[in-house]
PDB file of C-alpha atoms in Angstrom:
ATOM      1  CA  UNK A   1     -96.556 -18.578   5.268  1.00  0.00           C
ATOM      2  CA  UNK A   2     -95.167 -15.814   7.344  1.00  0.00           C
ATOM      3  CA  UNK A   3     -92.784 -13.003   6.572  1.00  0.00           C
ATOM      4  CA  UNK A   4     -89.914 -14.241   8.654  1.00  0.00           C
ATOM      5  CA  UNK A   5     -86.194 -14.101   8.210  1.00  0.00           C
ATOM      6  CA  UNK A   6     -84.130 -17.168   8.756  1.00  0.00           C
ATOM      7  CA  UNK A   7     -82.354 -17.567  12.082  1.00  0.00           C
ATOM      8  CA  UNK A   8     -85.148 -15.739  13.932  1.00  0.00           C
ATOM      9  CA  UNK A   9     -84.224 -12.120  13.183  1.00  0.00           C
ATOM     10  CA  UNK A  10     -87.665 -10.919  14.238  1.00  0.00           C
ATOM     11  CA  UNK A  11     -86.339  -7.695  15.790  1.00  0.00           C
ATOM     12  CA  UNK A  12     -84.702  -6.840  12.458  1.00  0.00           C
ATOM     13  CA  UNK A  13     -87.879  -7.670  10.537  1.00  0.00           C
ATOM     14  CA  UNK A  14     -89.991  -5.277  12.525  1.00  0.00           C
ATOM     15  CA  UNK A  15     -87.840  -2.471  11.116  1.00  0.00           C
ATOM     16  CA  UNK A  16     -88.134  -3.517   7.459  1.00  0.00           C
ATOM     17  CA  UNK A  17     -89.962  -1.056   5.254  1.00  0.00           C
ATOM     18  CA  UNK A  18     -90.668  -2.030   1.672  1.00  0.00           C
ATOM     19  CA  UNK A  19     -89.327   1.237   0.256  1.00  0.00           C
ATOM     20  CA  UNK A  20     -86.038   1.422   2.170  1.00  0.00           C
ATOM     21  CA  UNK A  21     -82.682  -0.220   1.593  1.00  0.00           C
ATOM     22  CA  UNK A  22     -82.198  -3.347   3.668  1.00  0.00           C
ATOM     23  CA  UNK A  23     -78.983  -5.063   4.671  1.00  0.00           C
ATOM     24  CA  UNK A  24     -78.424  -8.753   5.330  1.00  0.00           C
ATOM     25  CA  UNK A  25     -76.413 -10.312   8.145  1.00  0.00           C
ATOM     26  CA  UNK A  26     -73.229  -9.853   6.057  1.00  0.00           C
ATOM     27  CA  UNK A  27     -73.817  -6.084   6.144  1.00  0.00           C
ATOM     28  CA  UNK A  28     -74.373  -6.052   2.382  1.00  0.00           C
ATOM     29  CA  UNK A  29     -77.430  -4.505   0.732  1.00  0.00           C
ATOM     30  CA  UNK A  30     -80.078  -7.170   0.164  1.00  0.00           C
ATOM     31  CA  UNK A  31     -81.013  -8.349  -3.324  1.00  0.00           C
ATOM     32  CA  UNK A  32     -84.621  -8.462  -4.483  1.00  0.00           C
ATOM     33  CA  UNK A  33     -85.175 -11.872  -6.066  1.00  0.00           C
ATOM     34  CA  UNK A  34     -88.154 -13.721  -7.488  1.00  0.00           C
ATOM     35  CA  UNK A  35     -89.164 -17.214  -6.457  1.00  0.00           C
ATOM     36  CA  UNK A  36     -89.439 -19.721  -9.295  1.00  0.00           C
ATOM     37  CA  UNK A  37     -90.872 -22.502  -7.129  1.00  0.00           C
ATOM     38  CA  UNK A  38     -94.224 -24.191  -7.668  1.00  0.00           C
ATOM     39  CA  UNK A  39     -95.297 -23.262  -4.143  1.00  0.00           C
ATOM     40  CA  UNK A  40     -94.396 -19.538  -4.439  1.00  0.00           C
ATOM     41  CA  UNK A  41     -94.254 -18.719  -8.157  1.00  0.00           C
ATOM     42  CA  UNK A  42     -93.323 -15.130  -8.911  1.00  0.00           C
ATOM     43  CA  UNK A  43     -93.243 -14.156  -5.241  1.00  0.00           C
ATOM     44  CA  UNK A  44     -90.544 -11.586  -4.503  1.00  0.00           C
ATOM     45  CA  UNK A  45     -88.194 -11.907  -1.572  1.00  0.00           C
ATOM     46  CA  UNK A  46     -85.132 -10.237  -0.133  1.00  0.00           C
ATOM     47  CA  UNK A  47     -82.002 -12.305   0.210  1.00  0.00           C
ATOM     48  CA  UNK A  48     -78.322 -11.915   1.019  1.00  0.00           C
ATOM     49  CA  UNK A  49     -76.585  -9.436  -1.280  1.00  0.00           C
ATOM     50  CA  UNK A  50     -73.699 -11.905  -1.636  1.00  0.00           C
ATOM     51  CA  UNK A  51     -75.948 -14.681  -2.956  1.00  0.00           C
ATOM     52  CA  UNK A  52     -74.926 -15.784  -6.429  1.00  0.00           C
ATOM     53  CA  UNK A  53     -75.417 -19.526  -6.196  1.00  0.00           C
ATOM     54  CA  UNK A  54     -72.254 -20.133  -4.206  1.00  0.00           C
ATOM     55  CA  UNK A  55     -71.956 -20.926  -0.506  1.00  0.00           C
ATOM     56  CA  UNK A  56     -70.316 -17.621   0.506  1.00  0.00           C
ATOM     57  CA  UNK A  57     -73.461 -15.883   1.729  1.00  0.00           C
ATOM     58  CA  UNK A  58     -75.520 -15.602   4.895  1.00  0.00           C
ATOM     59  CA  UNK A  59     -78.932 -17.181   5.336  1.00  0.00           C
ATOM     60  CA  UNK A  60     -80.903 -13.929   5.424  1.00  0.00           C
ATOM     61  CA  UNK A  61     -84.332 -14.363   3.835  1.00  0.00           C
ATOM     62  CA  UNK A  62     -87.489 -12.253   3.928  1.00  0.00           C
ATOM     63  CA  UNK A  63     -90.650 -12.548   1.849  1.00  0.00           C
ATOM     64  CA  UNK A  64     -91.304  -9.157   0.270  1.00  0.00           C
ATOM     65  CA  UNK A  65     -94.695 -10.102  -1.181  1.00  0.00           C
ATOM     66  CA  UNK A  66     -97.565 -11.719   0.701  1.00  0.00           C
ATOM     67  CA  UNK A  67     -98.394 -15.333  -0.159  1.00  0.00           C
ATOM     68  CA  UNK A  68    -100.333 -15.804  -3.380  1.00  0.00           C
ATOM     69  CA  UNK A  69    -103.826 -17.236  -3.326  1.00  0.00           C
ATOM     70  CA  UNK A  70    -104.375 -20.752  -4.684  1.00  0.00           C
ATOM     71  CA  UNK A  71    -106.089 -19.218  -7.707  1.00  0.00           C
ATOM     72  CA  UNK A  72    -103.134 -16.917  -8.424  1.00  0.00           C
ATOM     73  CA  UNK A  73    -100.700 -19.815  -8.014  1.00  0.00           C
ATOM     74  CA  UNK A  74    -102.751 -21.927 -10.438  1.00  0.00           C
ATOM     75  CA  UNK A  75    -102.972 -19.084 -12.984  1.00  0.00           C
ATOM     76  CA  UNK A  76     -99.253 -18.351 -12.640  1.00  0.00           C
ATOM     77  CA  UNK A  77     -98.394 -22.026 -13.122  1.00  0.00           C
ATOM     78  CA  UNK A  78    -100.585 -22.132 -16.230  1.00  0.00           C
ATOM     79  CA  UNK A  79     -98.954 -19.001 -17.596  1.00  0.00           C
ATOM     80  CA  UNK A  80     -95.496 -20.377 -16.808  1.00  0.00           C
ATOM     81  CA  UNK A  81     -96.292 -23.593 -18.695  1.00  0.00           C
ATOM     82  CA  UNK A  82     -97.696 -21.606 -21.614  1.00  0.00           C
ATOM     83  CA  UNK A  83     -94.609 -19.388 -21.617  1.00  0.00           C
ATOM     84  CA  UNK A  84     -92.325 -22.445 -21.639  1.00  0.00           C
ATOM     85  CA  UNK A  85     -94.271 -23.867 -24.603  1.00  0.00           C
ATOM     86  CA  UNK A  86     -94.071 -20.559 -26.438  1.00  0.00           C
ATOM     87  CA  UNK A  87     -90.345 -20.286 -25.740  1.00  0.00           C
ATOM     88  CA  UNK A  88     -89.826 -23.820 -27.099  1.00  0.00           C
ATOM     89  CA  UNK A  89     -91.878 -22.932 -30.177  1.00  0.00           C
ATOM     90  CA  UNK A  90     -89.896 -19.708 -30.614  1.00  0.00           C
ATOM     91  CA  UNK A  91     -86.632 -21.657 -30.409  1.00  0.00           C
ATOM     92  CA  UNK A  92     -87.911 -24.095 -33.020  1.00  0.00           C
ATOM     93  CA  UNK A  93     -89.054 -21.255 -35.282  1.00  0.00           C
ATOM     94  CA  UNK A  94     -85.674 -19.520 -34.957  1.00  0.00           C
ATOM     95  CA  UNK A  95     -83.927 -22.754 -35.915  1.00  0.00           C
ATOM     96  CA  UNK A  96     -86.256 -23.167 -38.902  1.00  0.00           C
ATOM     97  CA  UNK A  97     -85.675 -19.538 -39.894  1.00  0.00           C
ATOM     98  CA  UNK A  98     -81.909 -20.071 -39.755  1.00  0.00           C
ATOM     99  CA  UNK A  99     -82.164 -23.135 -42.006  1.00  0.00           C
ATOM    100  CA  UNK A 100     -84.411 -21.219 -44.425  1.00  0.00           C
ATOM    101  CA  UNK A 101     -82.020 -18.254 -44.477  1.00  0.00           C
ATOM    102  CA  UNK A 102     -79.164 -20.607 -45.332  1.00  0.00           C
ATOM    103  CA  UNK A 103     -81.244 -22.160 -48.121  1.00  0.00           C
ATOM    104  CA  UNK A 104     -82.140 -18.686 -49.375  1.00  0.00           C
ATOM    105  CA  UNK A 105     -78.464 -17.724 -49.558  1.00  0.00           C
ATOM    106  CA  UNK A 106     -77.755 -20.886 -51.563  1.00  0.00           C
ATOM    107  CA  UNK A 107     -80.676 -20.098 -53.887  1.00  0.00           C
ATOM    108  CA  UNK A 108     -79.425 -16.521 -54.356  1.00  0.00           C
ATOM    109  CA  UNK A 109     -75.960 -17.813 -55.222  1.00  0.00           C
ATOM    110  CA  UNK A 110     -77.485 -20.299 -57.685  1.00  0.00           C
ATOM    111  CA  UNK A 111     -79.609 -17.530 -59.206  1.00  0.00           C
ATOM    112  CA  UNK A 112     -76.561 -15.296 -59.654  1.00  0.00           C
ATOM    113  CA  UNK A 113     -74.638 -18.173 -61.232  1.00  0.00           C
ATOM    114  CA  UNK A 114     -77.521 -18.876 -63.623  1.00  0.00           C
ATOM    115  CA  UNK A 115     -77.831 -15.174 -64.479  1.00  0.00           C
ATOM    116  CA  UNK A 116     -74.138 -15.126 -65.428  1.00  0.00           C
ATOM    117  CA  UNK A 117     -74.618 -18.238 -67.594  1.00  0.00           C
ATOM    118  CA  UNK A 118     -77.682 -16.709 -69.287  1.00  0.00           C
ATOM    119  CA  UNK A 119     -75.710 -13.537 -70.035  1.00  0.00           C
ATOM    120  CA  UNK A 120     -72.847 -15.604 -71.444  1.00  0.00           C
ATOM    121  CA  UNK A 121     -75.290 -17.538 -73.699  1.00  0.00           C
ATOM    122  CA  UNK A 122     -76.864 -14.264 -74.877  1.00  0.00           C
ATOM    123  CA  UNK A 123     -73.447 -12.960 -75.888  1.00  0.00           C
ATOM    124  CA  UNK A 124     -72.700 -16.244 -77.695  1.00  0.00           C
ATOM    125  CA  UNK A 125     -76.091 -16.039 -79.390  1.00  0.00           C
ATOM    126  CA  UNK A 126     -75.415 -12.497 -80.610  1.00  0.00           C
ATOM    127  CA  UNK A 127     -71.985 -13.557 -81.826  1.00  0.00           C
ATOM    128  CA  UNK A 128     -73.488 -16.545 -83.652  1.00  0.00           C
ATOM    129  CA  UNK A 129     -76.106 -14.327 -85.305  1.00  0.00           C
ATOM    130  CA  UNK A 130     -73.373 -11.963 -86.445  1.00  0.00           C
ATOM    131  CA  UNK A 131     -71.306 -14.871 -87.775  1.00  0.00           C
ATOM    132  CA  UNK A 132     -74.322 -16.281 -89.609  1.00  0.00           C
ATOM    133  CA  UNK A 133     -75.004 -12.889 -91.159  1.00  0.00           C
ATOM    134  CA  UNK A 134     -71.368 -12.461 -92.168  1.00  0.00           C
ATOM    135  CA  UNK A 135     -71.397 -15.869 -93.821  1.00  0.00           C
ATOM    136  CA  UNK A 136     -74.877 -15.715 -95.396  1.00  0.00           C
ATOM    137  CA  UNK A 137     -74.729 -12.183 -96.834  1.00  0.00           C
ATOM    138  CA  UNK A 138     -71.961 -12.960 -99.302  1.00  0.00           C
ATOM    139  CA  UNK A 139     -73.581 -16.302-100.165  1.00  0.00           C
ATOM    140  CA  UNK A 140     -76.928 -14.606-100.784  1.00  0.00           C
ATOM    141  CA  UNK A 141     -75.230 -11.833-102.744  1.00  0.00           C
ATOM    142  CA  UNK A 142     -73.572 -14.429-104.968  1.00  0.00           C
ATOM    143  CA  UNK A 143     -76.895 -16.197-105.463  1.00  0.00           C
ATOM    144  CA  UNK A 144     -78.589 -12.951-106.448  1.00  0.00           C
ATOM    145  CA  UNK A 145     -75.834 -12.133-108.891  1.00  0.00           C
ATOM    146  CA  UNK A 146     -76.367 -15.478-110.539  1.00  0.00           C
ATOM    147  CA  UNK A 147     -79.973 -14.761-111.330  1.00  0.00           C
TER     148      UNK A 147
END
């Protein structure tokens, strides 16, 4: 793999310095991008500043980083696969968390409803105790007067 621009711009490439601004054939400042390919995973390159996935850009291309060793490529591929697995697991965990949060909200609502019912039964219980006392006191008083 060589550091070459497309269309044979070798005279332009000889003037490229990694720390300076570079311009593509459109005259626009180049974009630093990262390769996501199996052959060049994570390898940075300069491309047309107009590139956004559409066809309205020039074919300027320059590898910014040197080629990775086979070992680095293998490690990067392994890390990429592990990252994809972790991202899938994270997505699954977020979905589970959302379901659990919804269930928790339902449980909280049920708890509040039950707390209101318990309070209502306590008030009824107190009222019943008062009514029993109001009824029984005179009855007991009459019974005591009889003896």
